[in-house]
């Protein structure tokens, strides 16, 4: 069992995305051999990384949406608000210039 603090560190690592992609490459490069934790440890992944990143790495290989490929709903809403604010500013400037 992996310590909760190590799992937390893996989930919030600054290089999380790179490590998930690297894990997916290791899995893909094994081709027909089933990838086990032993293979991933030999490739330099910690137990915490294996536990946290493996599901997403499998998703990357399978082409399924993962947190690496999706935009959070909050970011979509924020981008919409920015565009709305920009259009309001533009209309305000055009009205002031007239």
mmCIF file of N, CA and C in Angstrom, residues 5 10 20 22 26 28 30 32 43 49 52 55 58 63 73 75-76 82 90 96:
data_model
loop_
_atom_site.group_PDB
_atom_site.id
_atom_site.type_symbol
_atom_site.label_atom_id
_atom_site.label_comp_id
_atom_site.label_asym_id
_atom_site.label_seq_id
_atom_site.Cartn_x
_atom_site.Cartn_y
_atom_site.Cartn_z
ATOM 1 N N UNK A 5 0.478 10.422 1.329
ATOM 2 C CA UNK A 5 1.248 11.624 0.986
ATOM 3 C C UNK A 5 1.968 11.454 -0.351
ATOM 4 N N UNK A 10 2.104 12.676 -6.214
ATOM 5 C CA UNK A 10 2.035 12.253 -7.618
ATOM 6 C C UNK A 10 0.893 12.958 -8.342
ATOM 7 N N UNK A 20 2.782 10.858 -17.335
ATOM 8 C CA UNK A 20 1.701 10.018 -17.856
ATOM 9 C C UNK A 20 1.992 9.644 -19.308
ATOM 10 N N UNK A 22 4.930 9.539 -20.727
ATOM 11 C CA UNK A 22 6.069 8.618 -20.722
ATOM 12 C C UNK A 22 5.616 7.204 -20.360
ATOM 13 N N UNK A 26 5.881 3.663 -22.571
ATOM 14 C CA UNK A 26 6.438 2.392 -22.088
ATOM 15 C C UNK A 26 5.428 1.276 -22.340
ATOM 16 N N UNK A 28 3.003 1.178 -24.544
ATOM 17 C CA UNK A 28 2.849 0.971 -25.984
ATOM 18 C C UNK A 28 4.047 0.229 -26.573
ATOM 19 N N UNK A 30 5.831 -2.002 -25.309
ATOM 20 C CA UNK A 30 5.847 -3.435 -24.997
ATOM 21 C C UNK A 30 5.032 -4.230 -26.011
ATOM 22 N N UNK A 32 2.903 -6.462 -27.624
ATOM 23 C CA UNK A 32 2.007 -7.571 -27.326
ATOM 24 C C UNK A 32 2.199 -8.156 -25.933
ATOM 25 N N UNK A 43 11.190 0.926 -15.647
ATOM 26 C CA UNK A 43 11.287 2.129 -16.474
ATOM 27 C C UNK A 43 11.470 3.388 -15.622
ATOM 28 N N UNK A 49 3.348 6.743 -8.572
ATOM 29 C CA UNK A 49 3.091 7.141 -9.961
ATOM 30 C C UNK A 49 2.318 6.053 -10.697
ATOM 31 N N UNK A 52 -1.335 6.160 -9.566
ATOM 32 C CA UNK A 52 -2.069 7.366 -9.958
ATOM 33 C C UNK A 52 -2.141 7.532 -11.471
ATOM 34 N N UNK A 55 -4.110 4.472 -14.903
ATOM 35 C CA UNK A 55 -5.405 4.565 -15.604
ATOM 36 C C UNK A 55 -5.416 5.611 -16.719
ATOM 37 N N UNK A 58 -3.344 4.368 -19.746
ATOM 38 C CA UNK A 58 -4.128 3.416 -20.534
ATOM 39 C C UNK A 58 -5.136 4.175 -21.395
ATOM 40 N N UNK A 63 -7.008 6.127 -26.630
ATOM 41 C CA UNK A 63 -7.613 7.270 -27.308
ATOM 42 C C UNK A 63 -8.855 7.791 -26.620
ATOM 43 N N UNK A 73 -14.558 22.356 -17.079
ATOM 44 C CA UNK A 73 -15.759 23.173 -17.287
ATOM 45 C C UNK A 73 -15.540 24.602 -16.811
ATOM 46 N N UNK A 75 -12.823 26.331 -16.891
ATOM 47 C CA UNK A 75 -12.032 27.069 -17.881
ATOM 48 C C UNK A 75 -12.899 27.472 -19.062
ATOM 49 N N UNK A 76 -13.812 26.608 -19.480
ATOM 50 C CA UNK A 76 -14.722 26.933 -20.579
ATOM 51 C C UNK A 76 -15.586 28.135 -20.194
ATOM 52 N N UNK A 82 -14.580 35.949 -20.562
ATOM 53 C CA UNK A 82 -13.551 36.831 -21.130
ATOM 54 C C UNK A 82 -14.008 37.339 -22.496
ATOM 55 N N UNK A 90 -15.347 46.445 -26.552
ATOM 56 C CA UNK A 90 -15.296 46.881 -27.942
ATOM 57 C C UNK A 90 -16.496 47.770 -28.269
ATOM 58 N N UNK A 96 -17.979 55.356 -27.723
ATOM 59 C CA UNK A 96 -17.256 56.551 -27.300
ATOM 60 C C UNK A 96 -16.624 57.276 -28.476
#
